[in-house]
Coordinates of C-alpha atoms and ligand atoms in Angstrom, one line a residue:
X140 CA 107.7 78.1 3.1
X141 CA 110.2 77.2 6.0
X142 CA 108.3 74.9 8.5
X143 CA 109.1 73.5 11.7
X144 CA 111.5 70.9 11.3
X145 CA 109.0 68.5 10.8
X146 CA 111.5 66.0 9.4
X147 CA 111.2 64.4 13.0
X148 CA 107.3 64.0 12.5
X149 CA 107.0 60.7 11.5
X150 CA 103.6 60.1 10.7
X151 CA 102.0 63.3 9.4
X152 CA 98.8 64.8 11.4
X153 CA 98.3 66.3 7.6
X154 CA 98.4 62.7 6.0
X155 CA 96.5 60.3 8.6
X156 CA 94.0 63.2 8.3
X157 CA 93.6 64.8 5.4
X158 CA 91.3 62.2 4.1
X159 CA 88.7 63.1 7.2
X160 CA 87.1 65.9 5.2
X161 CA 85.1 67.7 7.1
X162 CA 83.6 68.7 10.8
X163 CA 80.2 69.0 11.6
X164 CA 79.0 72.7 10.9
X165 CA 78.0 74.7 13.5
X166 CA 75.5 75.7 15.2
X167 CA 74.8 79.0 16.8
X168 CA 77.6 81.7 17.2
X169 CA 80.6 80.2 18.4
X170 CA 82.3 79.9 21.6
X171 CA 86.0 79.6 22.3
X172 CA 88.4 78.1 24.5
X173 CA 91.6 79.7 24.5
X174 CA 94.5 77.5 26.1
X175 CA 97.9 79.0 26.2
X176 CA 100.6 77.1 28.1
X177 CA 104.0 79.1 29.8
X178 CA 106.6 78.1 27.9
X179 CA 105.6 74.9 26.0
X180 CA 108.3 74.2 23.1
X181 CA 106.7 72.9 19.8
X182 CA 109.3 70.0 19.8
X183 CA 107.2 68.3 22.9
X184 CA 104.2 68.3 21.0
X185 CA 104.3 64.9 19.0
X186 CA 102.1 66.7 15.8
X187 CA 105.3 68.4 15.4
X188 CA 108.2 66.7 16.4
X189 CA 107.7 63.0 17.3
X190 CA 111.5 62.8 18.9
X191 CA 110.6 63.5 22.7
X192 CA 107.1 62.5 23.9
X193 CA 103.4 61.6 22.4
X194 CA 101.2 64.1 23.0
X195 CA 97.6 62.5 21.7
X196 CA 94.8 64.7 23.3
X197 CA 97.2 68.1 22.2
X198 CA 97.5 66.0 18.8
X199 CA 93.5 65.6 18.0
X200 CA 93.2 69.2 17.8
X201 CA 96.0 69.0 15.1
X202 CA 94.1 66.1 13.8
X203 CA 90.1 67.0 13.9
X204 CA 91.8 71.0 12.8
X205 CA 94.5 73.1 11.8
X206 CA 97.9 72.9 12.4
X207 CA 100.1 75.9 11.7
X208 CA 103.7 75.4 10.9
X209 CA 104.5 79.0 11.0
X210 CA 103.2 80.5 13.7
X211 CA 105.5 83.0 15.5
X212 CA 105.5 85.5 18.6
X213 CA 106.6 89.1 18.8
X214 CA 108.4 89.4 21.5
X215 CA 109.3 85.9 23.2
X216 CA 108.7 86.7 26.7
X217 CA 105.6 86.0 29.1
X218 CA 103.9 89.3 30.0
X219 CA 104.5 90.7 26.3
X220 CA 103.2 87.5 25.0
X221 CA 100.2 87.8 26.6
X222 CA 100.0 91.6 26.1
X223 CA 99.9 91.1 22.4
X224 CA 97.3 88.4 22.7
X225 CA 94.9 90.5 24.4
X226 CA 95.4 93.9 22.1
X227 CA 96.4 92.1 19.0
X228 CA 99.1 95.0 19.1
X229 CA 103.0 94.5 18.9
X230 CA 104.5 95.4 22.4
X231 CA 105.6 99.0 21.7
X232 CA 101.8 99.7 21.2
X233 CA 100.3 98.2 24.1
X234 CA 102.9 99.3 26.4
X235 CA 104.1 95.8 28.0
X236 CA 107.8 95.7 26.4
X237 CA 109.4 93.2 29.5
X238 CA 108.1 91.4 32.4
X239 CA 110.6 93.2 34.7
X240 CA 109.2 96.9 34.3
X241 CA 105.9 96.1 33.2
X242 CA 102.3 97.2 34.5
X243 CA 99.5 96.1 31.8
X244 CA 97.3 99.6 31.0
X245 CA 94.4 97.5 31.4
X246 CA 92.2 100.8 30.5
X247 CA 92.9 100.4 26.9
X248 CA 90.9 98.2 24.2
X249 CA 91.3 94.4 24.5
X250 CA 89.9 91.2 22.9
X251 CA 87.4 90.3 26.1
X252 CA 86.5 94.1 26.4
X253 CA 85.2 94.0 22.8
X254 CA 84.0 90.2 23.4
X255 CA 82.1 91.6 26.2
X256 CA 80.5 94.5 24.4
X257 CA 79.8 92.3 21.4
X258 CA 77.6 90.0 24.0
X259 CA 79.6 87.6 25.0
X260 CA 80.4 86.4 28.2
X261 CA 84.2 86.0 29.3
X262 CA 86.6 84.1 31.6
X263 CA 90.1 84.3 32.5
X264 CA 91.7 81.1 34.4
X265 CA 95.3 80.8 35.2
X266 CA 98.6 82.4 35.1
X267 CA 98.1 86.7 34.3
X268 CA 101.2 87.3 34.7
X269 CA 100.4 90.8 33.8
X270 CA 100.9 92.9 37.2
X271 CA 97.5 95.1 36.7
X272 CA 94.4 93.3 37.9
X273 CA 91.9 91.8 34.4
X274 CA 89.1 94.0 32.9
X275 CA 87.7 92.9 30.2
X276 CA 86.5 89.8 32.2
X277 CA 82.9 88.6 33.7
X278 CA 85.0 86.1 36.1
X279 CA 89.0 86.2 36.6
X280 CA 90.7 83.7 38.5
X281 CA 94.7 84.1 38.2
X282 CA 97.5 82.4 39.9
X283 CA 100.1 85.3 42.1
X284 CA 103.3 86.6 39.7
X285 CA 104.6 83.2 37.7
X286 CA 102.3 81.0 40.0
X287 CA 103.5 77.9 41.8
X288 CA 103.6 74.0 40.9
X289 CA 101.5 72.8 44.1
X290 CA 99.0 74.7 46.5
X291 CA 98.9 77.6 44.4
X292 CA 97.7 80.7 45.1
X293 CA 95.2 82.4 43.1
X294 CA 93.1 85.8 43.2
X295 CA 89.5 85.1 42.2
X296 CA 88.0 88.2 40.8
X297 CA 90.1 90.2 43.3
X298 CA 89.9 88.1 46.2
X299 CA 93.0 85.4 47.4
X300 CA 92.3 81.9 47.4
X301 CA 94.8 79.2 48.3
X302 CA 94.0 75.6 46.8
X303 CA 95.2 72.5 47.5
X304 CA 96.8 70.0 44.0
X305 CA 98.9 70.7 41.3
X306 CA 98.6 73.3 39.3
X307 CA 97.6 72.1 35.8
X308 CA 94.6 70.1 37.6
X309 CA 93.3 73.0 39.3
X310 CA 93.8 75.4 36.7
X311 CA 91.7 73.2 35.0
X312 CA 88.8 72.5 37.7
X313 CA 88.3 76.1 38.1
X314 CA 87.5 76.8 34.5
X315 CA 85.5 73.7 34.2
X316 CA 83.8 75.2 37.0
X317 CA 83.5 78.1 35.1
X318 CA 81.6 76.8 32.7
X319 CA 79.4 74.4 34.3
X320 CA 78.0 78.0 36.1
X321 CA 77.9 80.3 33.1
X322 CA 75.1 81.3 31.2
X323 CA 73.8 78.7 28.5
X324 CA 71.8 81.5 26.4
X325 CA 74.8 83.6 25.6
X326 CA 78.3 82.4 23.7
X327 CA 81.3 82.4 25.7
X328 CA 85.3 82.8 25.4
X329 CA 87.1 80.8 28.1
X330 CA 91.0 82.1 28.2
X331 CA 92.5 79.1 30.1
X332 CA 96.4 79.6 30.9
X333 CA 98.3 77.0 32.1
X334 CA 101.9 77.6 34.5
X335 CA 103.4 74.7 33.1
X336 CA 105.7 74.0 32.0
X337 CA 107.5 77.1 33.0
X338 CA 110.6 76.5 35.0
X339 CA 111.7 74.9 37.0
X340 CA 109.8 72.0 35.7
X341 CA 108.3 70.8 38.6
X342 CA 106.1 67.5 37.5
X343 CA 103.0 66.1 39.7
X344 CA 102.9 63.3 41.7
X345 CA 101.9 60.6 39.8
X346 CA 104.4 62.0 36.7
X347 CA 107.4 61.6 38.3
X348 CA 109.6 59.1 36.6
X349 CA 107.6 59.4 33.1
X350 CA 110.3 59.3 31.2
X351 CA 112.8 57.5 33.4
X352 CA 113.4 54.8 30.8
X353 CA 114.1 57.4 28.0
X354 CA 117.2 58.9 26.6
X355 CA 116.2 61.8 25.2
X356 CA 118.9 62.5 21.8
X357 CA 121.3 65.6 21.9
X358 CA 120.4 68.6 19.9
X359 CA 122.7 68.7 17.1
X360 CA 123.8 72.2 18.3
X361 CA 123.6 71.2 22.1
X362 CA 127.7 72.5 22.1
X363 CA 127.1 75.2 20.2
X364 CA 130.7 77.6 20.4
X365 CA 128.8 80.5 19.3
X366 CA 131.4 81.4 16.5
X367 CA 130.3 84.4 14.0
X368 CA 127.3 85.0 17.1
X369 CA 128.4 87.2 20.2
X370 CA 124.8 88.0 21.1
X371 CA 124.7 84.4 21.4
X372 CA 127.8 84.0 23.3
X373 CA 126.9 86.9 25.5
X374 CA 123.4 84.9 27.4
X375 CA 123.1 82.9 30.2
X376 CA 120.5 80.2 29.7
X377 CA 123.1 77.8 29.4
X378 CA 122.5 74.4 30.9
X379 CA 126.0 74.0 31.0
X380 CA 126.8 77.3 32.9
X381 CA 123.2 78.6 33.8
X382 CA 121.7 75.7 35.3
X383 CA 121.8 74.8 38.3
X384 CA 121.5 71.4 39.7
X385 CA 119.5 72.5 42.7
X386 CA 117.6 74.8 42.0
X387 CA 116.7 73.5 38.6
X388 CA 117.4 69.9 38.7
X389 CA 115.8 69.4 42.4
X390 CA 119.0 67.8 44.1
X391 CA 118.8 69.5 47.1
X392 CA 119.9 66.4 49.0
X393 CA 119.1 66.9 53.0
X394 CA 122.4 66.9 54.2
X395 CA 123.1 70.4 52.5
X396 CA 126.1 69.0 51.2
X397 CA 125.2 70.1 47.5
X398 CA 123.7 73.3 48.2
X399 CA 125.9 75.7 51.3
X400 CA 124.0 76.7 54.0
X401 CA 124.2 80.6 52.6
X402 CA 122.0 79.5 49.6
X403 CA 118.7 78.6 51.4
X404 CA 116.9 80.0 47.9
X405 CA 118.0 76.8 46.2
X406 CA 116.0 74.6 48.3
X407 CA 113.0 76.6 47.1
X408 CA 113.0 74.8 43.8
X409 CA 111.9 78.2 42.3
X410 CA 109.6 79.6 45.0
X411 CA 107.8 76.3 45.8
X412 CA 109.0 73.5 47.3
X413 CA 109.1 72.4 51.4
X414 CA 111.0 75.0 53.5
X415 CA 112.7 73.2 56.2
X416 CA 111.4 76.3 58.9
X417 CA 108.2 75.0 58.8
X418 CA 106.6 72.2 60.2
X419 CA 106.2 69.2 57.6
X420 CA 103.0 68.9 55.9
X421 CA 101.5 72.6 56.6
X422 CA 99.7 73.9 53.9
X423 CA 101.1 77.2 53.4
X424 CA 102.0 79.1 49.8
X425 CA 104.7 77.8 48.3
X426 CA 104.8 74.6 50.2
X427 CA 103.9 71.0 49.5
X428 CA 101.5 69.0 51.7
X429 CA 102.9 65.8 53.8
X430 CA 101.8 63.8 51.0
X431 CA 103.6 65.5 47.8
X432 CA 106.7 66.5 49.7
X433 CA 106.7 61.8 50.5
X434 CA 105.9 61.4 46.8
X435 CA 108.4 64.3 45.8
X436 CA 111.7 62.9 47.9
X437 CA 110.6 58.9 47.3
X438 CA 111.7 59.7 43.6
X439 CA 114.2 62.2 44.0
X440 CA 115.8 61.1 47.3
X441 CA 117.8 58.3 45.2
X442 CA 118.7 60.0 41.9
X443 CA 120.3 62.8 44.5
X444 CA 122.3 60.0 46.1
X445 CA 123.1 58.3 43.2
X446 CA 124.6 62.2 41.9
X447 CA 126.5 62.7 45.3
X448 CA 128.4 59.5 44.4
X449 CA 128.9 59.8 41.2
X450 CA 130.7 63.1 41.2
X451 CA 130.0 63.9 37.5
X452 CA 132.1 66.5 35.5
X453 CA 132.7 67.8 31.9
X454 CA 130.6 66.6 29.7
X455 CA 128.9 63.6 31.5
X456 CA 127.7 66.2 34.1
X457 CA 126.7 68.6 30.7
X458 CA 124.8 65.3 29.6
X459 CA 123.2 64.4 32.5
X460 CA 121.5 67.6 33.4
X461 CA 120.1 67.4 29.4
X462 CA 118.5 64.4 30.7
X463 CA 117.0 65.5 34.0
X464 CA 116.0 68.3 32.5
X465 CA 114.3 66.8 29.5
X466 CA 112.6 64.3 31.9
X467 CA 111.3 66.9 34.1
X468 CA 110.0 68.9 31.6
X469 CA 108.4 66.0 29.3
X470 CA 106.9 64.7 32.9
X471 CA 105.6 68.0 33.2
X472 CA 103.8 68.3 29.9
X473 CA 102.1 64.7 30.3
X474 CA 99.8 66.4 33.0
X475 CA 99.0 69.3 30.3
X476 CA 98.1 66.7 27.7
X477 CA 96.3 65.1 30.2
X478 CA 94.2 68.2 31.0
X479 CA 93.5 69.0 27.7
X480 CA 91.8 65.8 27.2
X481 CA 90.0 66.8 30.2
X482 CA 88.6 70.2 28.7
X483 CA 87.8 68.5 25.3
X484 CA 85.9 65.7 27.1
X485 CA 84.1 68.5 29.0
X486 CA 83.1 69.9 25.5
X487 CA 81.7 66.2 24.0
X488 CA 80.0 65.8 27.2
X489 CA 78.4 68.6 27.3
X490 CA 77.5 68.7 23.3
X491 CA 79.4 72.1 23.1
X492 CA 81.9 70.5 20.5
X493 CA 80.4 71.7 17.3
X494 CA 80.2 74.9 18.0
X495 CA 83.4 75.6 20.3
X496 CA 86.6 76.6 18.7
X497 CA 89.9 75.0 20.9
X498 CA 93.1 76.6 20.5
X499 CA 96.2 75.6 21.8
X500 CA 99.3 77.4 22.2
X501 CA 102.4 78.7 23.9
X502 CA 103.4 82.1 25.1
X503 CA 106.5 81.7 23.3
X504 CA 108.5 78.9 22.4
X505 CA 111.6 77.0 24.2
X506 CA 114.6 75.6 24.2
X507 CA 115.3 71.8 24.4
X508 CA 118.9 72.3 24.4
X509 CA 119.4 73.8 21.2
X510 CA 122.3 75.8 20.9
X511 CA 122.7 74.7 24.5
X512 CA 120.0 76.4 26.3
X513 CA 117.1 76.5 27.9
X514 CA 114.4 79.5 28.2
X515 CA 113.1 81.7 25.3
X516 CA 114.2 85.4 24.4
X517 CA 115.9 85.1 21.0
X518 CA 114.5 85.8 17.5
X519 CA 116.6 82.5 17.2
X520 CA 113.7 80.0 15.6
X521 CA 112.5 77.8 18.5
X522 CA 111.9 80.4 20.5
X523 CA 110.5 82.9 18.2
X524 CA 108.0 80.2 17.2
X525 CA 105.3 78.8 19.4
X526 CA 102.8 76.1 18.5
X527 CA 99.3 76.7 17.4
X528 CA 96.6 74.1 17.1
X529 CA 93.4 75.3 16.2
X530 CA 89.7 73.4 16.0
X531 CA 87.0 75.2 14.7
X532 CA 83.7 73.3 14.1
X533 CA 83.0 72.9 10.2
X534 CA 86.2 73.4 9.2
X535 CA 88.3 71.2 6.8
X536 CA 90.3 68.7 9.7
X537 CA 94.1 67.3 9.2
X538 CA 95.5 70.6 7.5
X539 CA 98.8 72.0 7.6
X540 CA 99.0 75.7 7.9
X541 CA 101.8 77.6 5.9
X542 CA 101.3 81.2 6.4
X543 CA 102.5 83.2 8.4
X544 CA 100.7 83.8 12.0
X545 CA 102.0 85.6 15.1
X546 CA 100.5 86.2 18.1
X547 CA 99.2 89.8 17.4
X548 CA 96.9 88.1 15.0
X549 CA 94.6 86.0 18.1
X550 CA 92.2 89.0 18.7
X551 CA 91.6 89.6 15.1
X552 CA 90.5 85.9 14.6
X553 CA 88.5 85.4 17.8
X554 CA 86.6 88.7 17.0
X555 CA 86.3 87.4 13.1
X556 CA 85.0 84.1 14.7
X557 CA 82.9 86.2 17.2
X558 CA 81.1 87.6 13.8
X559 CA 82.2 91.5 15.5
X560 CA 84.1 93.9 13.6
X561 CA 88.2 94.2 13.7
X562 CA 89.1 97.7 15.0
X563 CA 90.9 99.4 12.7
X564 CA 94.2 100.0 15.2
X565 CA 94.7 96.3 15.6
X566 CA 97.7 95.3 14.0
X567 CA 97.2 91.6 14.0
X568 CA 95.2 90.3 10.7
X569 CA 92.6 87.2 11.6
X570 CA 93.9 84.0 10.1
X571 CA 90.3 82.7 9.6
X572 CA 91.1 82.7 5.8
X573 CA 94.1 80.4 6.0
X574 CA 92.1 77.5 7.7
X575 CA 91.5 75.7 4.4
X576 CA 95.4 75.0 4.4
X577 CA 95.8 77.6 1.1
X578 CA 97.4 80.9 2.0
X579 CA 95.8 83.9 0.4
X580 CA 98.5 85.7 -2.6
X581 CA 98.2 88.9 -0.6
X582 CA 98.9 87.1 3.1
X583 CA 102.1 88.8 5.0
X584 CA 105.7 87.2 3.5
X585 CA 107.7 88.6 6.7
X586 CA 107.5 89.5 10.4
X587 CA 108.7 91.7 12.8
X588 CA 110.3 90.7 16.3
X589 CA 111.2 93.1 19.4
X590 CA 112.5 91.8 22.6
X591 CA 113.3 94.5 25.0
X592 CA 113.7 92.8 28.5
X593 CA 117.6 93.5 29.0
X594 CA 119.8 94.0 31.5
X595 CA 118.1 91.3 33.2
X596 CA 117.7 87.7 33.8
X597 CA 119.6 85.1 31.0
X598 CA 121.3 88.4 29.5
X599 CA 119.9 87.9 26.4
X600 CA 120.7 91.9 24.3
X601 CA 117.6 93.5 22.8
X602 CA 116.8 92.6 19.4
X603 CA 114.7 93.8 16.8
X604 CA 114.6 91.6 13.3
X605 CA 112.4 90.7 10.0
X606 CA 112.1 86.9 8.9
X607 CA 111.3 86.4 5.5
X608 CA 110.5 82.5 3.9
X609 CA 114.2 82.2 3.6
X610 CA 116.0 84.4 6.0
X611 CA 115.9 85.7 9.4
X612 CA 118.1 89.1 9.9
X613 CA 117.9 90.4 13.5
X614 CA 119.8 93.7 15.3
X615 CA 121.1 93.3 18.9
X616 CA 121.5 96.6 20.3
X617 CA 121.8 98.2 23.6
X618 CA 125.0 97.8 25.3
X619 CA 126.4 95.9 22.0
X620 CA 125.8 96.5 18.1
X621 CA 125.8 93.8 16.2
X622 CA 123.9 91.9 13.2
X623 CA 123.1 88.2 12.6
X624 CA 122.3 87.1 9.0
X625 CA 120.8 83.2 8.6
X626 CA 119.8 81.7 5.0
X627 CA 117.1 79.0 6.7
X628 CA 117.5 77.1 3.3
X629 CA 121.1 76.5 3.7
X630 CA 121.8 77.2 7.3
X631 CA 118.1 75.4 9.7
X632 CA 120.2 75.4 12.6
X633 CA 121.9 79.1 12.6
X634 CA 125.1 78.4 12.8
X635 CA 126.6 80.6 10.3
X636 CA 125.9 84.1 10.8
X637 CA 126.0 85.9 7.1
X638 CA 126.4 89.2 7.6
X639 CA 129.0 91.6 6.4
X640 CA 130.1 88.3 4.3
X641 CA 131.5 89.5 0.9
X642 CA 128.3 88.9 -1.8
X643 CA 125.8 89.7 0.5
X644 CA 125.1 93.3 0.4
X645 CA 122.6 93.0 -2.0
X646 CA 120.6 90.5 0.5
X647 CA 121.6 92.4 3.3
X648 CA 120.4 95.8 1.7
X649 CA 116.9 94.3 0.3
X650 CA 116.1 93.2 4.1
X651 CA 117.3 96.3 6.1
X652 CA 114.8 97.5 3.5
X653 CA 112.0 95.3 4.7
X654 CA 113.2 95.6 8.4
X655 CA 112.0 99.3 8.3
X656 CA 108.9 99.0 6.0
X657 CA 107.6 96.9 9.0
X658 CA 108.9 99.2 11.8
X659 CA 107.4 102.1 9.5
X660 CA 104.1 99.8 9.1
X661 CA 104.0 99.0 13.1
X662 CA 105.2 102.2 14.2
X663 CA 108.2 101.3 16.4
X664 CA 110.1 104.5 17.7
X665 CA 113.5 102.0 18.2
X666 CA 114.8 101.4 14.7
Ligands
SGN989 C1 111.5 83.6 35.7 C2 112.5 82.4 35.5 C3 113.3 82.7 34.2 C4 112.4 83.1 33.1 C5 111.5 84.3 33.4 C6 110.6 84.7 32.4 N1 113.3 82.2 36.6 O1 112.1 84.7 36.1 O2 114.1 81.6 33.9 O3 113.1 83.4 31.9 O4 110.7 83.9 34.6 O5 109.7 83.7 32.0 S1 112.7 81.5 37.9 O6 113.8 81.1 38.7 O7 111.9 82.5 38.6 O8 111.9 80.4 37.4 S2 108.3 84.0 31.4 O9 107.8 82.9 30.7 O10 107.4 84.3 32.6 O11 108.5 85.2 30.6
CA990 CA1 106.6 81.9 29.1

């Protein structure tokens, strides 16, 4: 099977583990803690990719469980992300196609409604992002829309609460909280999402300058020319072209000389940063506290002077936005890991370890400057894959995951590790049986992708696509029509795009084939 490029792990979580045998078994039904971060690539998590950052308390669950090497989304996009998650249905099924258009029909069957009726008691903490308030849920506690770095705002169980921190703390507090409170004679299913590290990658306090000493390597395809790709010509999540320094890289400098006085947005870093019409240190949404905004311009107050003077261009300026951006971002995930080892603490200490599954993911994957980008979007392979860690108590530790998993299969296996019965309609299968590391002979070979949210934002066309082992075929439709063809094997990176190349029509034929046995199988009106 094609894996993650896992030629950059260096020492294998399989190999330093695999020796471990097994966990204690459990006791009593099981409870589980579901995180899911907003946007967290795969590549920043060192049990995949050891090239960027060390992740350890992320790593244990790798190391004391499962990690899956092909796990996948079906639409690589927030709200239809978490859609999927909740129905174990692709996103023409449950309704929530894009973010842009989308209101979750929160009166149809879901993973915590079933929990619910199958006894258990469950919690939603963090970013919805899902426009429709929760059902399904005994206490919901949701940051507003994307949510915001510091002081966010959150509705708890439909009533607005503003709290003071960052983010990735607080999220965490709350569900901590959470449980502390709940009821010890009944199991439980805590859904804990994290904001970071969406953009614009804003880090806390006592993270800023993490990776200050680090240069982070170029992506071999980081100047991609798109040849033989116009769909992936046609975006605009470049960092060259789509990033901007302000608004993205925080060099807002005070004098307004980077950013014009007609683009007061910028100095919003993305909705949350100090608004100069406000007195300094109110707490307000969207706006830091006297004592972040002194922490926040002590450490970016020189770089932005030391960028006024430099006057970078071509590709220095191309370089050095890589590296802001890859240090934001990695100082960002340091306060996730950081948390997690919070939450799995909370478990020892409160001898709910052996029988509390912990899964981590991503609502989709992301781009570390592959191909040049940031964001998510494509069927293009670090975005269509997200990471998956999963712990379960008296399973074998250390193993490595083959099959193939996508999102639509989480409420399957939380209701198969719930002991309750998989409704027929879910399309998602439970990947209990692949935990032992050996992949059933009848397990899926291929998978089916739809992303839907276009016109809008990063211009990235609709798509619909299969991925076998070997090859990844995808449709972009809409306002173009055009086909990409990758051999994996031959071709990792997807570079060269196959299709309508003399000899292939046989290939091409036998996966248009499988293309619509799965749109058949899935039921998706757009073929
Ligand atoms: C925001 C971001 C985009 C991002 C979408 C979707 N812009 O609109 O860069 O692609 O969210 O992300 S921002 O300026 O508002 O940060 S998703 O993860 O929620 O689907
Ligand atoms: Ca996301």
């Amino acid at each position: 099977m094609n894996k993650f490029p896992l030629i950059y792990a260096l020492t294998g979580v399989a190999a330093t583990a695999a020796s471990c045998g097994q966990q204690e078994q459990p006791k009593g039904p099981l409870n589980v803690v579901y995180i899911m971060c907003d946007d967290h690539s795969y590549q920043t998590i060192s049990a995949y990719d050891r090239r960027f950052m060390e992740t350890p308390n992320i790593d244990r669950l790798a190391t004391e469980g499962a990690r899956f090497t092909n796990s996948f989304v079906a639409n690589s996009l927030s709200g239809p992300s978490r859609a999927c998650l909740l129905t174990g249905k692709h996103s023409h099924k449950n309704g929530f196609t894009n973010n842009e258009h989308g209101i979750f029909d929160g009166s149809q069957q879901t993973l915590p409604k079933l929990l619910q009726a199958g006894g258990y008691q469950t919690a939603m903490v963090g970013k919805w992002h899902l426009v429709s308030d929760p059902t399904g849920f005994d206490y919901w506690d949701i940051l507003t829309g994307q949510g915001d770095y510091y002081n966010p705002v959150f509705i708890r169980n439909g009533e607005q609460v503003v709290r003071e921190g960052y983010s990735t703390d607080i999220t965490t507090d709350v569900a901590l909280e959470w449980l502390d409170g709940r009821k010890a004679d009944r199991p439980f299913c805590l859904f804990l999402h994290y904001k970071a590290p969406h953009r614009s990658w804003m880090p806390d306090a006592q993270d800023l300058g993490a990776f200050d000493q680090v240069t982070f390597p170029l992506p071999e395809t980081f100047y991609d020319d798109y040849a033989t790709r116009q769909a992936a010509a046609l975006q605009e999540m470049s960092i060259v072209q789509d990033m901007n320094v302000v608004y993205d890289l925080k060099m807002a400098d005070k004098e307004g000389e980077i950013h014009t006085p007609d683009q007061p947005w910028l100095e919003n870093y993305g909705r949350d940063l100090y608004r100069r019409d406000l007195p300094p240190g109110a707490l307000v949404p969207g706006r830091m506290n006297a004592a972040q905004q002194g922490a926040w311009d002590a450490y970016y107050d020189p770089i932005i002077a030391r960028f006024k003077e430099e006057k970078l261009e071509g590709e220095t300026l191309a370089e050095w936005k890589y590296q802001r951006y890859m240090r934001d971002y990695c100082s960002v995930i340091r306060s996730v890991d950081r948390n997690v080892g919070r939450v799995y603490q909370y478990l020892k200490d409160s001898e709910l370890l052996d029988n509390t599954v912990i899964i981590y993911t991503s609502d989709q994957g992301f781009y570390m400057g592959e191909h040049g980008y940031f964001d998510k979007r494509f069927m293009y392979e670090e975005s269509f894959r997200t990471p998956l860690l999963v712990r379960v108590p008296g399973k074998k530790k250390g193993v490595d995951v083959e099959g193939f998993v996508q999102n639509i299969d989480y409420a399957p296996t939380i209701l198969a590790l719930a002991g309750l019965p998989v409704p027929e309609d879910i399309q998602g299968e439970s990947f209990l049986p692949l935990l032992n590391g050996k992949t059933p002979k009848d397990w899926r070979k291929s998978l089916y992708y739809h992303y839907y949210e276009y016109p809008a934002e990063h211009s990235v066309r609709r798509h619909y696509g299969v991925r076998t082992e070997r090859y990844s075929l995808m449709h972009f439709y809409n306002d173009i029509d055009e086909w990409e063809l990758f051999d994996l094997q031959e071709d990792p990176l997807q570079l060269h795009n196959l299709y309508g190349e003399p000899g292939r029509e046989a290939l091409t034929a036998e996966l248009k084939k499988e293309l619509e046995r799965l749109q058949i199988l899935y039921d998706d009106p757009i073929r």
